[in-house]
Amino acid sequence: MSLIATPDSLTITRPDDWHLHLRDGAALASVLPHSARQFARAIVMPNLRPPVTTTAAAAAYRDRILAALPDGMRFEPLMTLYLTDNTDPDEIRRAHDSGFVHAVKLYPAGATTNSDAGVTDLTRCYKTLEVMQELGVPFLVHGEVTDAEIDLFDREAVFIERVMRPLRRDLPALKIVFEHITTKDAAQYVAEADGPIAATITAHHLLYNRNDIFKGGIRPHYYCLPVLKREAHRLALVTAATSGDERFFLGTDSAPHAVGAKEAACGCAGCYTALHAMEMYAEAFERAGALDKLEAFASFHGPEFYDLPRNTETVTLKREAWTMPDTVPLAESALVPLNAGEQINWKML
Ligand SMILES: NC(=O)N[C@@H](CC(=O)O)C(=O)O
Ligand SMILES: [Zn+2]
Ligand SMILES: [Zn+2]
């Protein structure tokens, strides 16, 4: 354990981000240095337009990410495939053999940003999922039902009953990550489940609840999917993240959108936290009196689940106040990060 802690400084093994949106093209070049500064590796989400559905497309995307990395920075993109109703089981074998595709992602069709090509009915994918189970390829799940009749705030809890339980009954050895969990239902489900299941938790779901979306007016930069929930759920996520349970690990879900796409009559879902993710997590763990649990959550549990080695370098977080920028460039436009213009209490050196 490399954890060295004083009241004002915390040195931990370099962390990884197990859920990240990097986009593509000029936007990729804008955001990549932020994540590369904070994290050694990241699970890169495949919801591009068109989505990354093949190993060949993942290889090309990986090359574009590495080409966009500024000189002198190190960062390893861990690639994923986007599951569709038609993903061929052989594509999973190719992905597994590639050595650089580390997981397959479920977007229920219509659930979130760029999910139109997603899965309409998971039972159509069972042949493909069986091969993933056989090869030990993790299945990363955006866990919300898309049924318009289900209340937006209940979609994760209903997903557990309608999709997660039947899936795990039918494929009990499939490795699953319940991504960006937002409810006590999901935290409890994962903590109590038998078998190979884990969950990522974002920094913003540890720090905020649904009141923050509406504080003094509508605040689009706090809108993401799954949407922030009520305080009891936030508290359950904090308990899970700080418990030391290896099933819970860090995934920022940092999701860049141009300012105009967020500050709009019908704004996009996604919070941008890549600039200050570790500072946010440190704040959340400190408030819970659990800074000593941050290293395992951020740097050990993820590699363990993905069968990857831990990073060997360290990073240091210092208690030092600084102010988040109001905007940062995003290709030809700009994005507004979460906490824009606010004071941050920790600083990653
Ligand atoms: N989390 C979000 O609100 N948005 C993500 C998609 C996702 O992770 O669901 C995005 O790609 O913008
Ligand atoms: Zn998602
Ligand atoms: Zn995401």
PDB file of N, CA, C and O in Angstrom, residues 215-271:
ATOM      1  N   LYS A 215     -31.358  24.225  -8.184  1.00  0.00           N
ATOM      2  CA  LYS A 215     -31.048  25.222  -7.163  1.00  0.00           C
ATOM      3  C   LYS A 215     -31.098  26.626  -7.745  1.00  0.00           C
ATOM      4  O   LYS A 215     -30.215  27.015  -8.514  1.00  0.00           O
ATOM      5  N   GLY A 216     -32.137  27.417  -7.416  1.00  0.00           N
ATOM      6  CA  GLY A 216     -32.260  28.797  -7.880  1.00  0.00           C
ATOM      7  C   GLY A 216     -32.623  28.924  -9.349  1.00  0.00           C
ATOM      8  O   GLY A 216     -32.635  30.033  -9.888  1.00  0.00           O
ATOM      9  N   GLY A 217     -32.932  27.826  -9.996  1.00  0.00           N
ATOM     10  CA  GLY A 217     -33.226  27.840 -11.436  1.00  0.00           C
ATOM     11  C   GLY A 217     -32.677  26.568 -12.040  1.00  0.00           C
ATOM     12  O   GLY A 217     -31.976  25.813 -11.360  1.00  0.00           O
ATOM     13  N   ILE A 218     -32.975  26.313 -13.312  1.00  0.00           N
ATOM     14  CA  ILE A 218     -32.557  25.035 -13.888  1.00  0.00           C
ATOM     15  C   ILE A 218     -31.096  25.082 -14.302  1.00  0.00           C
ATOM     16  O   ILE A 218     -30.666  26.027 -14.969  1.00  0.00           O
ATOM     17  N   ARG A 219     -30.338  24.107 -13.861  1.00  0.00           N
ATOM     18  CA  ARG A 219     -28.877  24.100 -14.040  1.00  0.00           C
ATOM     19  C   ARG A 219     -28.465  22.930 -14.923  1.00  0.00           C
ATOM     20  O   ARG A 219     -28.232  21.823 -14.433  1.00  0.00           O
ATOM     21  N   PRO A 220     -28.364  23.203 -16.215  1.00  0.00           N
ATOM     22  CA  PRO A 220     -28.152  22.099 -17.164  1.00  0.00           C
ATOM     23  C   PRO A 220     -26.840  21.350 -16.975  1.00  0.00           C
ATOM     24  O   PRO A 220     -26.739  20.189 -17.371  1.00  0.00           O
ATOM     25  N   HIS A 221     -25.857  21.988 -16.352  1.00  0.00           N
ATOM     26  CA  HIS A 221     -24.563  21.291 -16.219  1.00  0.00           C
ATOM     27  C   HIS A 221     -24.599  20.222 -15.132  1.00  0.00           C
ATOM     28  O   HIS A 221     -23.661  19.427 -15.022  1.00  0.00           O
ATOM     29  N   TYR A 222     -25.680  20.185 -14.355  1.00  0.00           N
ATOM     30  CA  TYR A 222     -25.868  19.110 -13.381  1.00  0.00           C
ATOM     31  C   TYR A 222     -26.760  18.002 -13.948  1.00  0.00           C
ATOM     32  O   TYR A 222     -27.100  17.058 -13.222  1.00  0.00           O
ATOM     33  N   TYR A 223     -27.135  18.116 -15.184  1.00  0.00           N
ATOM     34  CA  TYR A 223     -28.005  17.102 -15.789  1.00  0.00           C
ATOM     35  C   TYR A 223     -27.174  16.037 -16.498  1.00  0.00           C
ATOM     36  O   TYR A 223     -26.424  16.337 -17.431  1.00  0.00           O
ATOM     37  N   CYS A 224     -27.307  14.818 -16.020  1.00  0.00           N
ATOM     38  CA  CYS A 224     -26.654  13.680 -16.656  1.00  0.00           C
ATOM     39  C   CYS A 224     -27.621  12.503 -16.560  1.00  0.00           C
ATOM     40  O   CYS A 224     -28.663  12.592 -15.921  1.00  0.00           O
ATOM     41  N   LEU A 225     -27.256  11.423 -17.207  1.00  0.00           N
ATOM     42  CA  LEU A 225     -28.026  10.187 -17.088  1.00  0.00           C
ATOM     43  C   LEU A 225     -27.117   9.069 -16.596  1.00  0.00           C
ATOM     44  O   LEU A 225     -25.988   8.982 -17.064  1.00  0.00           O
ATOM     45  N   PRO A 226     -27.541   8.227 -15.697  1.00  0.00           N
ATOM     46  CA  PRO A 226     -28.788   8.361 -14.946  1.00  0.00           C
ATOM     47  C   PRO A 226     -28.777   9.657 -14.122  1.00  0.00           C
ATOM     48  O   PRO A 226     -27.750  10.035 -13.573  1.00  0.00           O
ATOM     49  N   VAL A 227     -29.939  10.284 -14.057  1.00  0.00           N
ATOM     50  CA  VAL A 227     -30.077  11.594 -13.438  1.00  0.00           C
ATOM     51  C   VAL A 227     -29.737  11.509 -11.941  1.00  0.00           C
ATOM     52  O   VAL A 227     -29.864  10.450 -11.325  1.00  0.00           O
ATOM     53  N   LEU A 228     -29.269  12.622 -11.368  1.00  0.00           N
ATOM     54  CA  LEU A 228     -29.030  12.681  -9.919  1.00  0.00           C
ATOM     55  C   LEU A 228     -30.323  12.316  -9.185  1.00  0.00           C
ATOM     56  O   LEU A 228     -31.418  12.692  -9.621  1.00  0.00           O
ATOM     57  N   LYS A 229     -30.173  11.615  -8.071  1.00  0.00           N
ATOM     58  CA  LYS A 229     -31.333  11.143  -7.317  1.00  0.00           C
ATOM     59  C   LYS A 229     -31.438  11.889  -5.983  1.00  0.00           C
ATOM     60  O   LYS A 229     -30.654  12.788  -5.695  1.00  0.00           O
ATOM     61  N   ARG A 230     -32.403  11.464  -5.143  1.00  0.00           N
ATOM     62  CA  ARG A 230     -32.596  12.155  -3.867  1.00  0.00           C
ATOM     63  C   ARG A 230     -31.465  11.805  -2.882  1.00  0.00           C
ATOM     64  O   ARG A 230     -30.703  10.871  -3.083  1.00  0.00           O
ATOM     65  N   GLU A 231     -31.407  12.592  -1.801  1.00  0.00           N
ATOM     66  CA  GLU A 231     -30.286  12.527  -0.858  1.00  0.00           C
ATOM     67  C   GLU A 231     -30.055  11.121  -0.289  1.00  0.00           C
ATOM     68  O   GLU A 231     -28.898  10.703  -0.113  1.00  0.00           O
ATOM     69  N   ALA A 232     -31.107  10.383  -0.004  1.00  0.00           N
ATOM     70  CA  ALA A 232     -30.923   9.042   0.583  1.00  0.00           C
ATOM     71  C   ALA A 232     -30.084   8.161  -0.355  1.00  0.00           C
ATOM     72  O   ALA A 232     -29.297   7.323   0.103  1.00  0.00           O
ATOM     73  N   HIS A 233     -30.266   8.362  -1.656  1.00  0.00           N
ATOM     74  CA  HIS A 233     -29.490   7.567  -2.617  1.00  0.00           C
ATOM     75  C   HIS A 233     -28.031   8.014  -2.634  1.00  0.00           C
ATOM     76  O   HIS A 233     -27.123   7.193  -2.672  1.00  0.00           O
ATOM     77  N   ARG A 234     -27.811   9.321  -2.613  1.00  0.00           N
ATOM     78  CA  ARG A 234     -26.433   9.815  -2.574  1.00  0.00           C
ATOM     79  C   ARG A 234     -25.708   9.236  -1.361  1.00  0.00           C
ATOM     80  O   ARG A 234     -24.568   8.762  -1.475  1.00  0.00           O
ATOM     81  N   LEU A 235     -26.380   9.244  -0.220  1.00  0.00           N
ATOM     82  CA  LEU A 235     -25.738   8.719   0.993  1.00  0.00           C
ATOM     83  C   LEU A 235     -25.393   7.234   0.842  1.00  0.00           C
ATOM     84  O   LEU A 235     -24.331   6.788   1.292  1.00  0.00           O
ATOM     85  N   ALA A 236     -26.256   6.477   0.200  1.00  0.00           N
ATOM     86  CA  ALA A 236     -25.981   5.042  -0.002  1.00  0.00           C
ATOM     87  C   ALA A 236     -24.779   4.856  -0.930  1.00  0.00           C
ATOM     88  O   ALA A 236     -23.974   3.933  -0.736  1.00  0.00           O
ATOM     89  N   LEU A 237     -24.633   5.732  -1.910  1.00  0.00           N
ATOM     90  CA  LEU A 237     -23.470   5.641  -2.811  1.00  0.00           C
ATOM     91  C   LEU A 237     -22.188   5.967  -2.064  1.00  0.00           C
ATOM     92  O   LEU A 237     -21.153   5.319  -2.260  1.00  0.00           O
ATOM     93  N   VAL A 238     -22.241   6.973  -1.198  1.00  0.00           N
ATOM     94  CA  VAL A 238     -21.061   7.332  -0.401  1.00  0.00           C
ATOM     95  C   VAL A 238     -20.676   6.144   0.491  1.00  0.00           C
ATOM     96  O   VAL A 238     -19.498   5.776   0.590  1.00  0.00           O
ATOM     97  N   THR A 239     -21.675   5.530   1.112  1.00  0.00           N
ATOM     98  CA  THR A 239     -21.400   4.357   1.954  1.00  0.00           C
ATOM     99  C   THR A 239     -20.732   3.245   1.142  1.00  0.00           C
ATOM    100  O   THR A 239     -19.747   2.646   1.567  1.00  0.00           O
ATOM    101  N   ALA A 240     -21.251   2.984  -0.042  1.00  0.00           N
ATOM    102  CA  ALA A 240     -20.681   1.922  -0.893  1.00  0.00           C
ATOM    103  C   ALA A 240     -19.249   2.266  -1.303  1.00  0.00           C
ATOM    104  O   ALA A 240     -18.335   1.449  -1.172  1.00  0.00           O
ATOM    105  N   ALA A 241     -19.047   3.490  -1.773  1.00  0.00           N
ATOM    106  CA  ALA A 241     -17.725   3.877  -2.298  1.00  0.00           C
ATOM    107  C   ALA A 241     -16.672   3.848  -1.204  1.00  0.00           C
ATOM    108  O   ALA A 241     -15.517   3.507  -1.457  1.00  0.00           O
ATOM    109  N   THR A 242     -17.050   4.221   0.015  1.00  0.00           N
ATOM    110  CA  THR A 242     -16.076   4.334   1.107  1.00  0.00           C
ATOM    111  C   THR A 242     -16.023   3.073   1.977  1.00  0.00           C
ATOM    112  O   THR A 242     -15.346   3.055   2.993  1.00  0.00           O
ATOM    113  N   SER A 243     -16.741   2.027   1.554  1.00  0.00           N
ATOM    114  CA  SER A 243     -16.840   0.816   2.385  1.00  0.00           C
ATOM    115  C   SER A 243     -15.581  -0.031   2.348  1.00  0.00           C
ATOM    116  O   SER A 243     -15.383  -0.882   3.215  1.00  0.00           O
ATOM    117  N   GLY A 244     -14.771   0.138   1.306  1.00  0.00           N
ATOM    118  CA  GLY A 244     -13.632  -0.759   1.125  1.00  0.00           C
ATOM    119  C   GLY A 244     -14.004  -2.012   0.335  1.00  0.00           C
ATOM    120  O   GLY A 244     -13.137  -2.803  -0.011  1.00  0.00           O
ATOM    121  N   ASP A 245     -15.282  -2.185   0.022  1.00  0.00           N
ATOM    122  CA  ASP A 245     -15.750  -3.335  -0.773  1.00  0.00           C
ATOM    123  C   ASP A 245     -15.171  -3.220  -2.177  1.00  0.00           C
ATOM    124  O   ASP A 245     -15.375  -2.220  -2.874  1.00  0.00           O
ATOM    125  N   GLU A 246     -14.491  -4.284  -2.612  1.00  0.00           N
ATOM    126  CA  GLU A 246     -13.789  -4.225  -3.906  1.00  0.00           C
ATOM    127  C   GLU A 246     -14.714  -4.216  -5.117  1.00  0.00           C
ATOM    128  O   GLU A 246     -14.268  -4.016  -6.250  1.00  0.00           O
ATOM    129  N   ARG A 247     -15.998  -4.413  -4.890  1.00  0.00           N
ATOM    130  CA  ARG A 247     -16.940  -4.369  -6.008  1.00  0.00           C
ATOM    131  C   ARG A 247     -17.221  -2.948  -6.489  1.00  0.00           C
ATOM    132  O   ARG A 247     -17.828  -2.757  -7.542  1.00  0.00           O
ATOM    133  N   PHE A 248     -16.820  -1.969  -5.710  1.00  0.00           N
ATOM    134  CA  PHE A 248     -17.101  -0.577  -6.095  1.00  0.00           C
ATOM    135  C   PHE A 248     -15.804   0.121  -6.481  1.00  0.00           C
ATOM    136  O   PHE A 248     -14.828   0.064  -5.731  1.00  0.00           O
ATOM    137  N   PHE A 249     -15.818   0.758  -7.664  1.00  0.00           N
ATOM    138  CA  PHE A 249     -14.622   1.489  -8.064  1.00  0.00           C
ATOM    139  C   PHE A 249     -14.946   2.721  -8.886  1.00  0.00           C
ATOM    140  O   PHE A 249     -16.104   2.975  -9.249  1.00  0.00           O
ATOM    141  N   LEU A 250     -13.899   3.485  -9.153  1.00  0.00           N
ATOM    142  CA  LEU A 250     -14.013   4.823  -9.730  1.00  0.00           C
ATOM    143  C   LEU A 250     -14.350   4.778 -11.229  1.00  0.00           C
ATOM    144  O   LEU A 250     -13.683   4.084 -12.000  1.00  0.00           O
ATOM    145  N   GLY A 251     -15.321   5.557 -11.640  1.00  0.00           N
ATOM    146  CA  GLY A 251     -15.617   5.775 -13.060  1.00  0.00           C
ATOM    147  C   GLY A 251     -16.235   7.152 -13.162  1.00  0.00           C
ATOM    148  O   GLY A 251     -17.318   7.387 -12.626  1.00  0.00           O
ATOM    149  N   THR A 252     -15.540   8.079 -13.804  1.00  0.00           N
ATOM    150  CA  THR A 252     -16.025   9.467 -13.752  1.00  0.00           C
ATOM    151  C   THR A 252     -17.291   9.689 -14.566  1.00  0.00           C
ATOM    152  O   THR A 252     -18.087  10.563 -14.262  1.00  0.00           O
ATOM    153  N   ASP A 253     -17.434   8.946 -15.689  1.00  0.00           N
ATOM    154  CA  ASP A 253     -18.483   9.244 -16.672  1.00  0.00           C
ATOM    155  C   ASP A 253     -18.361  10.684 -17.162  1.00  0.00           C
ATOM    156  O   ASP A 253     -19.368  11.294 -17.545  1.00  0.00           O
ATOM    157  N   SER A 254     -17.152  11.229 -17.138  1.00  0.00           N
ATOM    158  CA  SER A 254     -16.977  12.581 -17.680  1.00  0.00           C
ATOM    159  C   SER A 254     -17.419  12.581 -19.141  1.00  0.00           C
ATOM    160  O   SER A 254     -16.976  11.753 -19.934  1.00  0.00           O
ATOM    161  N   ALA A 255     -18.326  13.505 -19.477  1.00  0.00           N
ATOM    162  CA  ALA A 255     -19.016  13.452 -20.769  1.00  0.00           C
ATOM    163  C   ALA A 255     -19.082  14.852 -21.382  1.00  0.00           C
ATOM    164  O   ALA A 255     -19.988  15.625 -21.061  1.00  0.00           O
ATOM    165  N   PRO A 256     -18.106  15.201 -22.220  1.00  0.00           N
ATOM    166  CA  PRO A 256     -18.078  16.547 -22.777  1.00  0.00           C
ATOM    167  C   PRO A 256     -19.182  16.810 -23.804  1.00  0.00           C
ATOM    168  O   PRO A 256     -19.436  15.987 -24.679  1.00  0.00           O
ATOM    169  N   HIS A 257     -19.831  17.950 -23.655  1.00  0.00           N
ATOM    170  CA  HIS A 257     -20.792  18.448 -24.648  1.00  0.00           C
ATOM    171  C   HIS A 257     -20.507  19.931 -24.823  1.00  0.00           C
ATOM    172  O   HIS A 257     -20.230  20.630 -23.830  1.00  0.00           O
ATOM    173  N   ALA A 258     -20.616  20.423 -26.033  1.00  0.00           N
ATOM    174  CA  ALA A 258     -20.420  21.853 -26.285  1.00  0.00           C
ATOM    175  C   ALA A 258     -21.447  22.650 -25.489  1.00  0.00           C
ATOM    176  O   ALA A 258     -22.580  22.200 -25.277  1.00  0.00           O
ATOM    177  N   VAL A 259     -21.048  23.844 -25.061  1.00  0.00           N
ATOM    178  CA  VAL A 259     -21.922  24.655 -24.210  1.00  0.00           C
ATOM    179  C   VAL A 259     -23.309  24.845 -24.819  1.00  0.00           C
ATOM    180  O   VAL A 259     -24.332  24.755 -24.118  1.00  0.00           O
ATOM    181  N   GLY A 260     -23.374  25.036 -26.115  1.00  0.00           N
ATOM    182  CA  GLY A 260     -24.657  25.263 -26.780  1.00  0.00           C
ATOM    183  C   GLY A 260     -25.565  24.046 -26.754  1.00  0.00           C
ATOM    184  O   GLY A 260     -26.792  24.166 -26.820  1.00  0.00           O
ATOM    185  N   ALA A 261     -24.977  22.862 -26.669  1.00  0.00           N
ATOM    186  CA  ALA A 261     -25.780  21.639 -26.621  1.00  0.00           C
ATOM    187  C   ALA A 261     -26.312  21.379 -25.206  1.00  0.00           C
ATOM    188  O   ALA A 261     -27.292  20.657 -25.033  1.00  0.00           O
ATOM    189  N   LYS A 262     -25.668  21.975 -24.207  1.00  0.00           N
ATOM    190  CA  LYS A 262     -26.127  21.826 -22.818  1.00  0.00           C
ATOM    191  C   LYS A 262     -27.109  22.928 -22.436  1.00  0.00           C
ATOM    192  O   LYS A 262     -28.120  22.681 -21.793  1.00  0.00           O
ATOM    193  N   GLU A 263     -26.753  24.173 -22.801  1.00  0.00           N
ATOM    194  CA  GLU A 263     -27.579  25.327 -22.427  1.00  0.00           C
ATOM    195  C   GLU A 263     -28.578  25.566 -23.544  1.00  0.00           C
ATOM    196  O   GLU A 263     -28.417  26.464 -24.357  1.00  0.00           O
ATOM    197  N   ALA A 264     -29.573  24.686 -23.613  1.00  0.00           N
ATOM    198  CA  ALA A 264     -30.520  24.677 -24.722  1.00  0.00           C
ATOM    199  C   ALA A 264     -31.886  24.263 -24.207  1.00  0.00           C
ATOM    200  O   ALA A 264     -32.006  23.716 -23.106  1.00  0.00           O
ATOM    201  N   ALA A 265     -32.915  24.512 -25.026  1.00  0.00           N
ATOM    202  CA  ALA A 265     -34.272  24.143 -24.611  1.00  0.00           C
ATOM    203  C   ALA A 265     -34.381  22.641 -24.374  1.00  0.00           C
ATOM    204  O   ALA A 265     -35.170  22.192 -23.545  1.00  0.00           O
ATOM    205  N   CYS A 266     -33.607  21.861 -25.113  1.00  0.00           N
ATOM    206  CA  CYS A 266     -33.567  20.413 -24.890  1.00  0.00           C
ATOM    207  C   CYS A 266     -32.097  20.021 -24.786  1.00  0.00           C
ATOM    208  O   CYS A 266     -31.474  19.645 -25.768  1.00  0.00           O
ATOM    209  N   GLY A 267     -31.552  20.185 -23.608  1.00  0.00           N
ATOM    210  CA  GLY A 267     -30.105  20.046 -23.422  1.00  0.00           C
ATOM    211  C   GLY A 267     -29.663  18.598 -23.278  1.00  0.00           C
ATOM    212  O   GLY A 267     -30.398  17.750 -22.794  1.00  0.00           O
ATOM    213  N   CYS A 268     -28.419  18.336 -23.690  1.00  0.00           N
ATOM    214  CA  CYS A 268     -27.841  16.989 -23.630  1.00  0.00           C
ATOM    215  C   CYS A 268     -27.524  16.588 -22.188  1.00  0.00           C
ATOM    216  O   CYS A 268     -27.226  17.424 -21.345  1.00  0.00           O
ATOM    217  N   ALA A 269     -27.509  15.276 -21.967  1.00  0.00           N
ATOM    218  CA  ALA A 269     -27.121  14.713 -20.669  1.00  0.00           C
ATOM    219  C   ALA A 269     -25.616  14.510 -20.621  1.00  0.00           C
ATOM    220  O   ALA A 269     -25.024  13.986 -21.558  1.00  0.00           O
ATOM    221  N   GLY A 270     -25.005  14.886 -19.507  1.00  0.00           N
ATOM    222  CA  GLY A 270     -23.581  14.610 -19.314  1.00  0.00           C
ATOM    223  C   GLY A 270     -22.923  15.704 -18.507  1.00  0.00           C
ATOM    224  O   GLY A 270     -23.163  16.881 -18.743  1.00  0.00           O
ATOM    225  N   CYS A 271     -22.102  15.317 -17.522  1.00  0.00           N
ATOM    226  CA  CYS A 271     -21.350  16.275 -16.710  1.00  0.00           C
ATOM    227  C   CYS A 271     -19.868  16.146 -17.053  1.00  0.00           C
ATOM    228  O   CYS A 271     -19.355  15.029 -17.158  1.00  0.00           O
TER     229      CYS A 271
END
